[in-house]
Coordinates of C-alpha atoms in Angstrom, one line a residue:
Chain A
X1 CA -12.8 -25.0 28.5
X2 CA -13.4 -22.3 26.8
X3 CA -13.1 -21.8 23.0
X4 CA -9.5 -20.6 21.8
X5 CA -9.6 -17.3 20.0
X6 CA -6.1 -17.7 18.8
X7 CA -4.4 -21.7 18.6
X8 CA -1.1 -22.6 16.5
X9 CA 0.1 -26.1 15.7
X10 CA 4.0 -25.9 15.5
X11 CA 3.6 -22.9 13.9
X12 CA 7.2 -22.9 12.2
X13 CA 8.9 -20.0 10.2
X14 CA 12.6 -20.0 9.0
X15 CA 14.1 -17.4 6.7
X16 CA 16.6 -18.8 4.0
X17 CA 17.1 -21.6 6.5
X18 CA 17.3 -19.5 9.7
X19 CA 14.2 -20.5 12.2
X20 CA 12.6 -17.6 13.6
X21 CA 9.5 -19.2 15.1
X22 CA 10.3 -23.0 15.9
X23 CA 7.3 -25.4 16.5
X24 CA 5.0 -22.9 18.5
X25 CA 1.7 -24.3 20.3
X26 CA 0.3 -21.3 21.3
X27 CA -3.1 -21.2 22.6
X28 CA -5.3 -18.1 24.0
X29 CA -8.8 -18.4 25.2
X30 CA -11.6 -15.9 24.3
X31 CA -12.1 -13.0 26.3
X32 CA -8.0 -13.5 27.8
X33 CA -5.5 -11.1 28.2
X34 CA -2.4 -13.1 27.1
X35 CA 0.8 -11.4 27.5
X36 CA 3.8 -12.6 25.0
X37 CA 7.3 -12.1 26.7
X38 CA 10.5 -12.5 25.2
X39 CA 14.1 -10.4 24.0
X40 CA 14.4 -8.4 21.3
X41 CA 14.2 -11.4 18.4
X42 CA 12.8 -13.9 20.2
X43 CA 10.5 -14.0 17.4
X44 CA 7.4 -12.2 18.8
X45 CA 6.8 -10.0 15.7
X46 CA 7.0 -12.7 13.7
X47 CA 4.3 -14.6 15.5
X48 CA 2.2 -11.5 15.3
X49 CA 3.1 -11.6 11.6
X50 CA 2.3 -15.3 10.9
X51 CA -1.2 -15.0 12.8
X52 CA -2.4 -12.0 10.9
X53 CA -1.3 -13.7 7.5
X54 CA 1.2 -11.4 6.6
X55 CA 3.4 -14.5 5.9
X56 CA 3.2 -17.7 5.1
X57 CA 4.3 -20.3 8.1
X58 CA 7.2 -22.6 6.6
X59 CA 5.3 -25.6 8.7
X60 CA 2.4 -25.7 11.2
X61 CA -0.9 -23.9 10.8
X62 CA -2.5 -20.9 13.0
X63 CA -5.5 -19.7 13.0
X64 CA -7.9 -16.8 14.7
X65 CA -11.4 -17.1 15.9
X66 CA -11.4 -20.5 13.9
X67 CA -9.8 -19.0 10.4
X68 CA -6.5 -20.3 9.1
X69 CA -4.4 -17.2 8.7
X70 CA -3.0 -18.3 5.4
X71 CA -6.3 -19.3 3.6
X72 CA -9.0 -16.6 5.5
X73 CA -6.5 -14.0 5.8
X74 CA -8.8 -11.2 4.4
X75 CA -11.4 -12.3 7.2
X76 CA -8.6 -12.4 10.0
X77 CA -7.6 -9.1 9.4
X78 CA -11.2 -8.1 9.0
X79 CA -12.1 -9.3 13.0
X80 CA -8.8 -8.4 14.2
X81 CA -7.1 -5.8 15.4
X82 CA -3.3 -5.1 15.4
X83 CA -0.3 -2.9 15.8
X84 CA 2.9 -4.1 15.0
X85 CA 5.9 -2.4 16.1
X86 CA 7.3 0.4 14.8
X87 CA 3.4 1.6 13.6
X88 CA 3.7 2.2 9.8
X89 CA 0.8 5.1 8.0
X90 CA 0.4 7.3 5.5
X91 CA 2.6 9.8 6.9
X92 CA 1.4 13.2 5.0
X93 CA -2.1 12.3 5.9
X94 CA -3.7 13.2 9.9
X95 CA -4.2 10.6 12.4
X96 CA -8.4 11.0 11.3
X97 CA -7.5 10.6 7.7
X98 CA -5.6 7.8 8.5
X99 CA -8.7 6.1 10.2
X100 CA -10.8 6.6 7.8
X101 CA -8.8 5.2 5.3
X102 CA -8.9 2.1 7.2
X103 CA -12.6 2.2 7.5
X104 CA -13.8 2.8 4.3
X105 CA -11.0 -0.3 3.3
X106 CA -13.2 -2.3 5.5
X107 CA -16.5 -0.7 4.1
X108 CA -17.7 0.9 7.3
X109 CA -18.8 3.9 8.2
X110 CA -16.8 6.5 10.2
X111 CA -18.7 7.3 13.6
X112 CA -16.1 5.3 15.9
X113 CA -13.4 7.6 14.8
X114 CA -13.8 10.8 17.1
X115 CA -14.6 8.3 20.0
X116 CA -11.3 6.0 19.5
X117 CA -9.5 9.3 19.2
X118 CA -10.1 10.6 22.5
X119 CA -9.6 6.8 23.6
X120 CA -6.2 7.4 22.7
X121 CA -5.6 10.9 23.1
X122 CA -5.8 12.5 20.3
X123 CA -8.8 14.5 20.1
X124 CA -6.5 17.9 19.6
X125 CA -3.9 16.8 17.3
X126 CA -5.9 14.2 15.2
X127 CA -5.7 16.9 12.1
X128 CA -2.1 16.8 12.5
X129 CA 0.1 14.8 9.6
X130 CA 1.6 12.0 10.7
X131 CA 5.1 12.9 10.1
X132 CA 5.3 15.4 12.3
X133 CA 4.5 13.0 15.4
X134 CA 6.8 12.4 17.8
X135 CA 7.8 8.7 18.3
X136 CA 5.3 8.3 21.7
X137 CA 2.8 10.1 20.2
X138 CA 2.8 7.1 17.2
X139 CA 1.7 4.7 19.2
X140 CA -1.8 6.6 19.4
X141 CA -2.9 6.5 16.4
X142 CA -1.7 3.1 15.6
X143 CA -3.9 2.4 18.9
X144 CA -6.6 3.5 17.7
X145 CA -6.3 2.0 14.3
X146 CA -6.5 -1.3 15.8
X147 CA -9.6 -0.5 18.1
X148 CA -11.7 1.8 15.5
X149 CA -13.2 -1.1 13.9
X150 CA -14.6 -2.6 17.4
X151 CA -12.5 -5.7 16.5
X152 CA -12.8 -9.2 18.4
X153 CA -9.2 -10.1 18.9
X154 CA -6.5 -7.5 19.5
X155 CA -3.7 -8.3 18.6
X156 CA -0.5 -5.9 19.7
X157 CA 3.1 -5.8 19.2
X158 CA 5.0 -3.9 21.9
X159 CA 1.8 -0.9 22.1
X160 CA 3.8 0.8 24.7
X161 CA 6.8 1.7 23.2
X162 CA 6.8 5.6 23.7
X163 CA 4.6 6.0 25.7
X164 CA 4.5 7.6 29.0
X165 CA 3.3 5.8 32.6
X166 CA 0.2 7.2 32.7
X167 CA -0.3 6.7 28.9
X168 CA 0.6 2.8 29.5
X169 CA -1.4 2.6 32.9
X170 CA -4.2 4.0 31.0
X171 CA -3.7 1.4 27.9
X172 CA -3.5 -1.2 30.9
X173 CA -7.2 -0.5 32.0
X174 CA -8.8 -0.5 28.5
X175 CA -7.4 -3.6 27.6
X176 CA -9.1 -5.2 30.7
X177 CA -12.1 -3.3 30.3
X178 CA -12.6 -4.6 26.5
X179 CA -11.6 -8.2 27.7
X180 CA -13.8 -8.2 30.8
X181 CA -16.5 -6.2 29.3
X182 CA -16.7 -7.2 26.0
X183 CA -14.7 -10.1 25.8
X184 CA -11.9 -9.1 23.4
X185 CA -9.2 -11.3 23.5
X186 CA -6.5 -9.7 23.7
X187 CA -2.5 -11.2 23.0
X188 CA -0.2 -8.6 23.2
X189 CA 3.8 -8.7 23.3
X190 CA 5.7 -6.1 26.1
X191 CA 8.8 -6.0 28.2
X192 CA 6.9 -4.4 31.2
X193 CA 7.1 -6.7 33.8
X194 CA 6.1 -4.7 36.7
X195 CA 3.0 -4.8 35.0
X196 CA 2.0 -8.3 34.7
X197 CA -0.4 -9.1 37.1
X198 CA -2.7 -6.5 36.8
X199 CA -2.7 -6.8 32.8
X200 CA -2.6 -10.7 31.5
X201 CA -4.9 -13.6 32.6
X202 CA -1.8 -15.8 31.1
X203 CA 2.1 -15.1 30.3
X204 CA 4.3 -16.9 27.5
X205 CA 7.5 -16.6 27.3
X206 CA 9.3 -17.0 23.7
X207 CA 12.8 -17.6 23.4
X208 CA 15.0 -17.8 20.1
X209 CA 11.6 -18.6 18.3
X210 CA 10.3 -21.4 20.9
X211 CA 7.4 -20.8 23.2
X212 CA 8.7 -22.0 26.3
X213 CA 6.6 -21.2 28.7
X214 CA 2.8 -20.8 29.0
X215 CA 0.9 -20.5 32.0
X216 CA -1.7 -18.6 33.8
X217 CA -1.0 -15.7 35.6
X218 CA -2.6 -17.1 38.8
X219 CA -0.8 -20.2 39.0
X220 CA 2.4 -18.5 38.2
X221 CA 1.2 -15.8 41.2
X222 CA 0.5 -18.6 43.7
X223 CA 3.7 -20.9 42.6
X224 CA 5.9 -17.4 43.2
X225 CA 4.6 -14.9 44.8
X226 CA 7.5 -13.4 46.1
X227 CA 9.8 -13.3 42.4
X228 CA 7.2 -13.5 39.9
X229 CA 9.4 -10.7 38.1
X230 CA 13.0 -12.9 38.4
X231 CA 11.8 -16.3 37.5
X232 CA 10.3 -14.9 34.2
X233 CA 13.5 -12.9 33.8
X234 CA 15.0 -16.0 34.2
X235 CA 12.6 -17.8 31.8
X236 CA 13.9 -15.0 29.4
X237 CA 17.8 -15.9 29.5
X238 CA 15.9 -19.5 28.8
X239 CA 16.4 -21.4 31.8
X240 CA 12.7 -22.6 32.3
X241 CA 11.6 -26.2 30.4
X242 CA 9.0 -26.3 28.2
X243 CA 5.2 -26.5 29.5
Chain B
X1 CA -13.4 -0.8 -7.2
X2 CA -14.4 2.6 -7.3
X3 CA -14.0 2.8 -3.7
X4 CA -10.3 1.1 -4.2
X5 CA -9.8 3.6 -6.7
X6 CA -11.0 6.9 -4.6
X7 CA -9.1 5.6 -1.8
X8 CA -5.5 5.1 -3.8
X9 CA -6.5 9.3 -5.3
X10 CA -7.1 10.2 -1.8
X11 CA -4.0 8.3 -0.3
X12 CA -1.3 9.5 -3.3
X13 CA -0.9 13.7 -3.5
X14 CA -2.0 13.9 -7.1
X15 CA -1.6 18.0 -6.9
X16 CA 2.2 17.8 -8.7
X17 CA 0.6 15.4 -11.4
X18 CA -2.1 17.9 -12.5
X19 CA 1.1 20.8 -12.5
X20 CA 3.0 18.5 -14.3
X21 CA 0.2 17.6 -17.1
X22 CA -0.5 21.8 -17.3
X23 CA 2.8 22.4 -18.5
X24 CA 3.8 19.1 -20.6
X25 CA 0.1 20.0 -22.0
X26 CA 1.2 23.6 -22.6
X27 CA 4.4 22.5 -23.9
X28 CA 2.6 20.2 -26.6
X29 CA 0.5 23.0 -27.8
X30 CA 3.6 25.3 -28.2
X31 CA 5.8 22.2 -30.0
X32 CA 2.3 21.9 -32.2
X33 CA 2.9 25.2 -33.2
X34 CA 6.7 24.7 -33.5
X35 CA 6.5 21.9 -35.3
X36 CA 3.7 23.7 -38.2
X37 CA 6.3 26.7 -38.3
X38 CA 9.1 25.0 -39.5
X39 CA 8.2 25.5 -43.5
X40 CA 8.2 29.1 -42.5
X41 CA 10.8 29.3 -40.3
X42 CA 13.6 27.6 -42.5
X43 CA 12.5 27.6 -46.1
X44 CA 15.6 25.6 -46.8
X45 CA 14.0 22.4 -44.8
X46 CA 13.9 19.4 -47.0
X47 CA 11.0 17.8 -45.2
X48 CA 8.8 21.0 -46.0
X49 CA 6.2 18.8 -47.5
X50 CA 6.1 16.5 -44.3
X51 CA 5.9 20.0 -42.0
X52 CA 2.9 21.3 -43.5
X53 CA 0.9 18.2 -43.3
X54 CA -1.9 18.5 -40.8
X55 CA -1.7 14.8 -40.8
X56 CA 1.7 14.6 -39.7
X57 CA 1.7 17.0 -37.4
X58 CA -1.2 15.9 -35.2
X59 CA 0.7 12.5 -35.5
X60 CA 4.3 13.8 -34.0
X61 CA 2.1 16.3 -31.5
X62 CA 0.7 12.6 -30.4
X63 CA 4.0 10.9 -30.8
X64 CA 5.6 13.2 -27.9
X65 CA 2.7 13.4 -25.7
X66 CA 2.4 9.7 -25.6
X67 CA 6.2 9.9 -24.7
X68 CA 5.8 12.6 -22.4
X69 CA 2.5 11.6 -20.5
X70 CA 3.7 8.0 -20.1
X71 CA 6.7 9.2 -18.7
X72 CA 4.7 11.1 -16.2
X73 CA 2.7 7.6 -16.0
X74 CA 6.0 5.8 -15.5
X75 CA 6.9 8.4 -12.3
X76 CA 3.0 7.9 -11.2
X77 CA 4.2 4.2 -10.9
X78 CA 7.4 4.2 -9.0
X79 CA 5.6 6.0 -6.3
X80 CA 1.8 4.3 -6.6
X81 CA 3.4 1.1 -7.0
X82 CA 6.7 0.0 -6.6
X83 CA 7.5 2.4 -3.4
X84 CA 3.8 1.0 -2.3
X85 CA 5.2 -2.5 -1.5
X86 CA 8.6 -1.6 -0.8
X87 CA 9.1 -3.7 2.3
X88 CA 7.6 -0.9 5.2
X89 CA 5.0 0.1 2.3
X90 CA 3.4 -3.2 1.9
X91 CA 2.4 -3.7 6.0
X92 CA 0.2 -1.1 5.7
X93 CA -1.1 -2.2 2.3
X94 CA -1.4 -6.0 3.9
X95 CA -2.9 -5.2 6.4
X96 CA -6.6 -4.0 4.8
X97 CA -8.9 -6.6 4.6
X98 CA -9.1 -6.6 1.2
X99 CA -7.6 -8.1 -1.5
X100 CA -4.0 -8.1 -2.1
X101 CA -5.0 -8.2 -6.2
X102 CA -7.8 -6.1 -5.7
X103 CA -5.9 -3.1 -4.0
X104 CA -3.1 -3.8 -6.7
X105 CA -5.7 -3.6 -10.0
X106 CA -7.3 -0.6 -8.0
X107 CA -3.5 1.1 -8.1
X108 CA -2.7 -0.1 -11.8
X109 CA -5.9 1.5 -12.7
X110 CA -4.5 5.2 -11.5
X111 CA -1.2 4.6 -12.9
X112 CA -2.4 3.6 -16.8
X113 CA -5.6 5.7 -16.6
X114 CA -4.7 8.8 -15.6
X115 CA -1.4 9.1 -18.3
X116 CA -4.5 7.8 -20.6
X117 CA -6.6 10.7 -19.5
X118 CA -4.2 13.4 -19.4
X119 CA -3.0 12.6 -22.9
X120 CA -6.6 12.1 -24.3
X121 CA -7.2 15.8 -22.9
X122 CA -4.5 17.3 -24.0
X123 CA -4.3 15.7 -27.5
X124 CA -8.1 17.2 -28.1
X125 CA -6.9 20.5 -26.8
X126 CA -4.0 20.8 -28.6
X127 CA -5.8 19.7 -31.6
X128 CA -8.6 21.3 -31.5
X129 CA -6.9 24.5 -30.3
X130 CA -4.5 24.0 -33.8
X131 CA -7.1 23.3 -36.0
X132 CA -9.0 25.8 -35.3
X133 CA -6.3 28.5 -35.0
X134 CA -5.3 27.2 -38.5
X135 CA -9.0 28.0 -40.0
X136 CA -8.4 31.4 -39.4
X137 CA -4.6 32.5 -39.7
X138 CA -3.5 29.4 -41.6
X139 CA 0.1 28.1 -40.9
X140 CA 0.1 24.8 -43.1
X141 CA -0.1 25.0 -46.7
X142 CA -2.0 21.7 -46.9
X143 CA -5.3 20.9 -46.6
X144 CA -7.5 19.6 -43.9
X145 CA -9.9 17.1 -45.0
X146 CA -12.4 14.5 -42.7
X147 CA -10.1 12.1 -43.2
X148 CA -7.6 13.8 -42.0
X149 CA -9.6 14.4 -39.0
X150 CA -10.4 10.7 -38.3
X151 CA -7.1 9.7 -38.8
X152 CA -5.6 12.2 -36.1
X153 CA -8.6 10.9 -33.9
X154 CA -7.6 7.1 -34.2
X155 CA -4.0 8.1 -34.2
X156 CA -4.6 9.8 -30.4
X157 CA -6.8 6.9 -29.2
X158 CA -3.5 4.9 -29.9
X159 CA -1.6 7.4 -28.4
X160 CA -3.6 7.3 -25.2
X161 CA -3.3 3.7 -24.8
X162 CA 0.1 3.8 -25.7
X163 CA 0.6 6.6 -22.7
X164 CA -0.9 4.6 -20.2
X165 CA 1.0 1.5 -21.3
X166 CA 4.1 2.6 -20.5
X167 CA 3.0 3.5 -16.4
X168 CA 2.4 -0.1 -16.4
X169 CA 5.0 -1.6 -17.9
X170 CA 7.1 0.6 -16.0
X171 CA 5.8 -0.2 -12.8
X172 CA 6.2 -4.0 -13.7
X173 CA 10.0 -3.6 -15.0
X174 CA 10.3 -1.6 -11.1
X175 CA 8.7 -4.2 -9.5
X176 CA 10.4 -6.7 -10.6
X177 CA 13.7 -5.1 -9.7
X178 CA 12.3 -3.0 -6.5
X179 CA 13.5 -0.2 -7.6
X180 CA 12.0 3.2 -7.8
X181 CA 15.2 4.9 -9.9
X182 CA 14.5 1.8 -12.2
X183 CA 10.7 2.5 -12.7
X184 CA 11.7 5.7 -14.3
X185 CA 14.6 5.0 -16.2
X186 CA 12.5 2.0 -17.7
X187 CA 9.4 4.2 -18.5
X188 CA 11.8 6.9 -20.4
X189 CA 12.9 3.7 -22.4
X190 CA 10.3 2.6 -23.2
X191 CA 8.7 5.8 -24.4
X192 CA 12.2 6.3 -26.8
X193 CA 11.5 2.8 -28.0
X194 CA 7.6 2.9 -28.6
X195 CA 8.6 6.9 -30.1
X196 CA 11.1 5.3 -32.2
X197 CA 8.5 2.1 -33.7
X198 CA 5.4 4.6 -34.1
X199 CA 7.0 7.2 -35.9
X200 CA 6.6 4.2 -38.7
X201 CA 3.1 4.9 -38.3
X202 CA 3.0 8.5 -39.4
X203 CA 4.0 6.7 -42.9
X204 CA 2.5 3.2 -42.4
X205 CA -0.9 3.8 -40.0
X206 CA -0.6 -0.5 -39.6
X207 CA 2.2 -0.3 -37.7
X208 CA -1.0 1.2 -34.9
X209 CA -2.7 -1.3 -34.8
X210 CA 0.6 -3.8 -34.7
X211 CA 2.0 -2.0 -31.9
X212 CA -1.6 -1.8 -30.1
X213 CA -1.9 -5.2 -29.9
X214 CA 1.3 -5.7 -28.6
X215 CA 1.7 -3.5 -25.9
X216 CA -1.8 -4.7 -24.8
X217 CA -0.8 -8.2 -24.6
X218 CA 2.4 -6.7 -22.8
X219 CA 0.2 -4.7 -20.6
X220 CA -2.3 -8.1 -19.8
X221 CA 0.9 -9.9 -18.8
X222 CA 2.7 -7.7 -16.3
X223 CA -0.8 -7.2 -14.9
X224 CA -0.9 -10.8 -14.2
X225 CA 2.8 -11.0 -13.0
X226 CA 2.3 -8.2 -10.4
X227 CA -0.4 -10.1 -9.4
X228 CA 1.4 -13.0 -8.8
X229 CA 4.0 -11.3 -7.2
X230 CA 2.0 -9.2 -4.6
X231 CA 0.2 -12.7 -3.7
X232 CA 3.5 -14.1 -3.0
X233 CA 4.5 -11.1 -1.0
X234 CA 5.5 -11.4 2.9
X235 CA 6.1 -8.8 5.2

């Protein structure tokens, strides 16, 4: 089997006593595409969140590429890449300046940035401050934020909000090209089902802040390949038992 | 740290700071002035003796750009610091792989030095500027002797310390109660209160070095509380 990039042990996170994230096992493979579906706080973001170390689980332990989030968090965030939704920056600086400023934070130099920015995009407007993007047009540079550092895990939070189809079909084909190329694991969170089979080598499905479901997108292909697209939207509404 | 430091100049527009220390720095120059004109102004002053002592003027010159410049260092810190980790500010400050205290001391180091700085230039300026003025078309009817001149030199390295003190303990007080309107409102309090305790010192210089030590134990604490704070921090 191959080694997890990304494993949590009920992972557990409750906010003066509400649970947000309740005893999560999630577990995604090197080099995978996993695709996170759920409803608006289902508890997605704070997955994202508790992975990346941005706060402490209230049980459990998670860990990327091997490193607890809580006690390596400097060296997760240093391998990884994310974009959590809505993308925050320094608003009155460009889309370039933003980048650099991440770069030089992680003490490297900046020759991926004009690349990353016509990955995205944004070759033309990448001068541009940031505040006077339009909400689709955010997305980009937070993109590129979270590829610019030639990361090994990718970690993204709804990326195509805003974005237009060919923008997302494009996003679609660099994701596999990183994982199948370069084997970038990827675990991303999105509410485009059409999508799904030509984007995630594996689909969980998190309701009310339990993982319900986790399977590979092959064996959830073969067991339904007529309504893929209904039985998760019916895993959604919660009406699938747990893996 | 010096890269932490260049980053937090390049990331915070410094461009109404350096307007803002031009004309507080003007303005001290013109109060220096002012303040030596007084005898002449209103021969009837009771304090005439006070007024055309150099050493008391360079001391209230300092007095008010230490209130001034840390008020300026208390603004520096609502935005630097306490609107940094306001709850949107702080993912994108989390999310560096660096050091949560690192990036902090990097921002603490803007917000007490440059007050320090500003105040350091501008109290040379100003004196320098007075003094020398005064050696030519003499507005003070006492004299100016060396140690005169080392006492207004120890009395503005206070001052500058005292100017950058106030940013931090400002920002600390804002922290604290997440609030930017607070920052400043604590940062002009505590420049009335530290005006109010080292105007002893124009009379009674040990009340300096009293004060000195105090605020930098002050200073040392809030450090380490902010610290504390931003590691306990969530998103």
């Amino acid at each position: 089997m191959r080694e997890l990039a990304i494993a949590t042990d009920t992972l557990a996170k409750a906010y003066s006593g509400r649970e947000v994230v309740k005893g999560c096992q999630l577990s995604v493979r090197r080099g995978q595409v996993y695709l996170l579906l759920g409803k608006n706080g289902a508890g997605k973001t704070t997955l994202f969140k508790l992975l990346l170390g941005l706060c402490r689980p209230t049980t459990g332990t998670a860990a990327i590429l091997g490193m607890d989030s809580v006690k390596d968090r400097t060296n997760i965030l240093r391998q990884t890449g994310h974009l959590l939704a809505p993308p925050v920056f320094y608003e009155h600086l460009s889309a370039r300046a933003n980048l650099m400023i991440h770069l030089t934070y992680m003490d490297l130099g900046d020759q991926g940035v004009e690349p990353v920015l016509r990955q995205v995009g944004l070759p033309e407007v990448g001068e541009q401050p940031v505040d006077t993007f339009s909400l689709g047009m955010r997305g980009r540079p937070a993109l590129a934020r979270a590829l610019v550092h030639r990361p090994q895990v990718l970690l993204l939070d709804e990326p195509t909000v805003g974005l237009d189809p060919v923008a997302i079909r494009e996003l679609w084909i660099l994701l596999r090209r990183l994982a199948d190329q370069e084997g970038v694991t990827v675990l991303l969170s999105s509410h485009m089902l059409s999508e799904i089979r030509q984007v995630a080598d594996r689909i969980g499905v998190m309701v009310q802040g339990r993982l319900l479901l986790q399977e590979d997108t092959s064996t959830l292909c073969r067991d339904h390949p007529q309504d893929l697209e209904e039985m998760l939207l019916g895993a959604l509404e919660g009406g699938i038992p747990c893996e | 740290m010096n890269r932490l430091l260049s980053l937090e100049i390049q990331k915070n527009r410094l461009g109404p700071y350096h307007m803002g220390t031009l004309v507080c720095g003007v303005a001290l120059l013109a109060f220096q002035y002012l303040m030596a004109a007084i005898p002449h102004l209103d021969p009837t002053e009771t304090d005439q003796v006070l007024f055309s002592s150099y050493g008391f003027l360079l001391g209230l010159d300092h007095l008010l750009g230490m209130a001034v410049f840390g008020i300026l260092g208390g603004v520096m810190g609502a935005r630097v610091v306490v609107q940094a980790y306001s709850s949107r500010g702080r993912e994108l400050l989390f999310s560096h792989p660096v050091g949560r205290k690192e990036i902090l001391g990097a921002k603490l180091r803007l917000i007490y030095g440059y007050p320090a700085a500003a105040m350091l230039l501008w109290g040379t300026v100003t004196g320098a500027v007075f003094l020398l003025t005064e050696g030519i078309f003499p507005l003070c009817a006492g004299t100016l002797a060396a140690k005169t001149v080392w006492w207004g030199l120890c009395s503005l390295l206070c001052h500058v310390h005292m100017a950058g003190a106030v940013g931090i303990l400002a920002a600390w007080i804002g922290l604290c109660k997440r609030s930017v309107p607070g920052t400043i409102v604590a940062a002009v309090l505590l420049a009335m209160c530290l005006c109010q305790v080292l105007s002893l010192g124009l009379t009674w210089p040990l009340v300096y070095p009293a004060v000195l030590g105090a605020t930098a134990v002050g200073v040392a604490l809030a450090v380490k509380n902010m610290g504390n704070q931003v590691e306990q921090m969530e998103v």
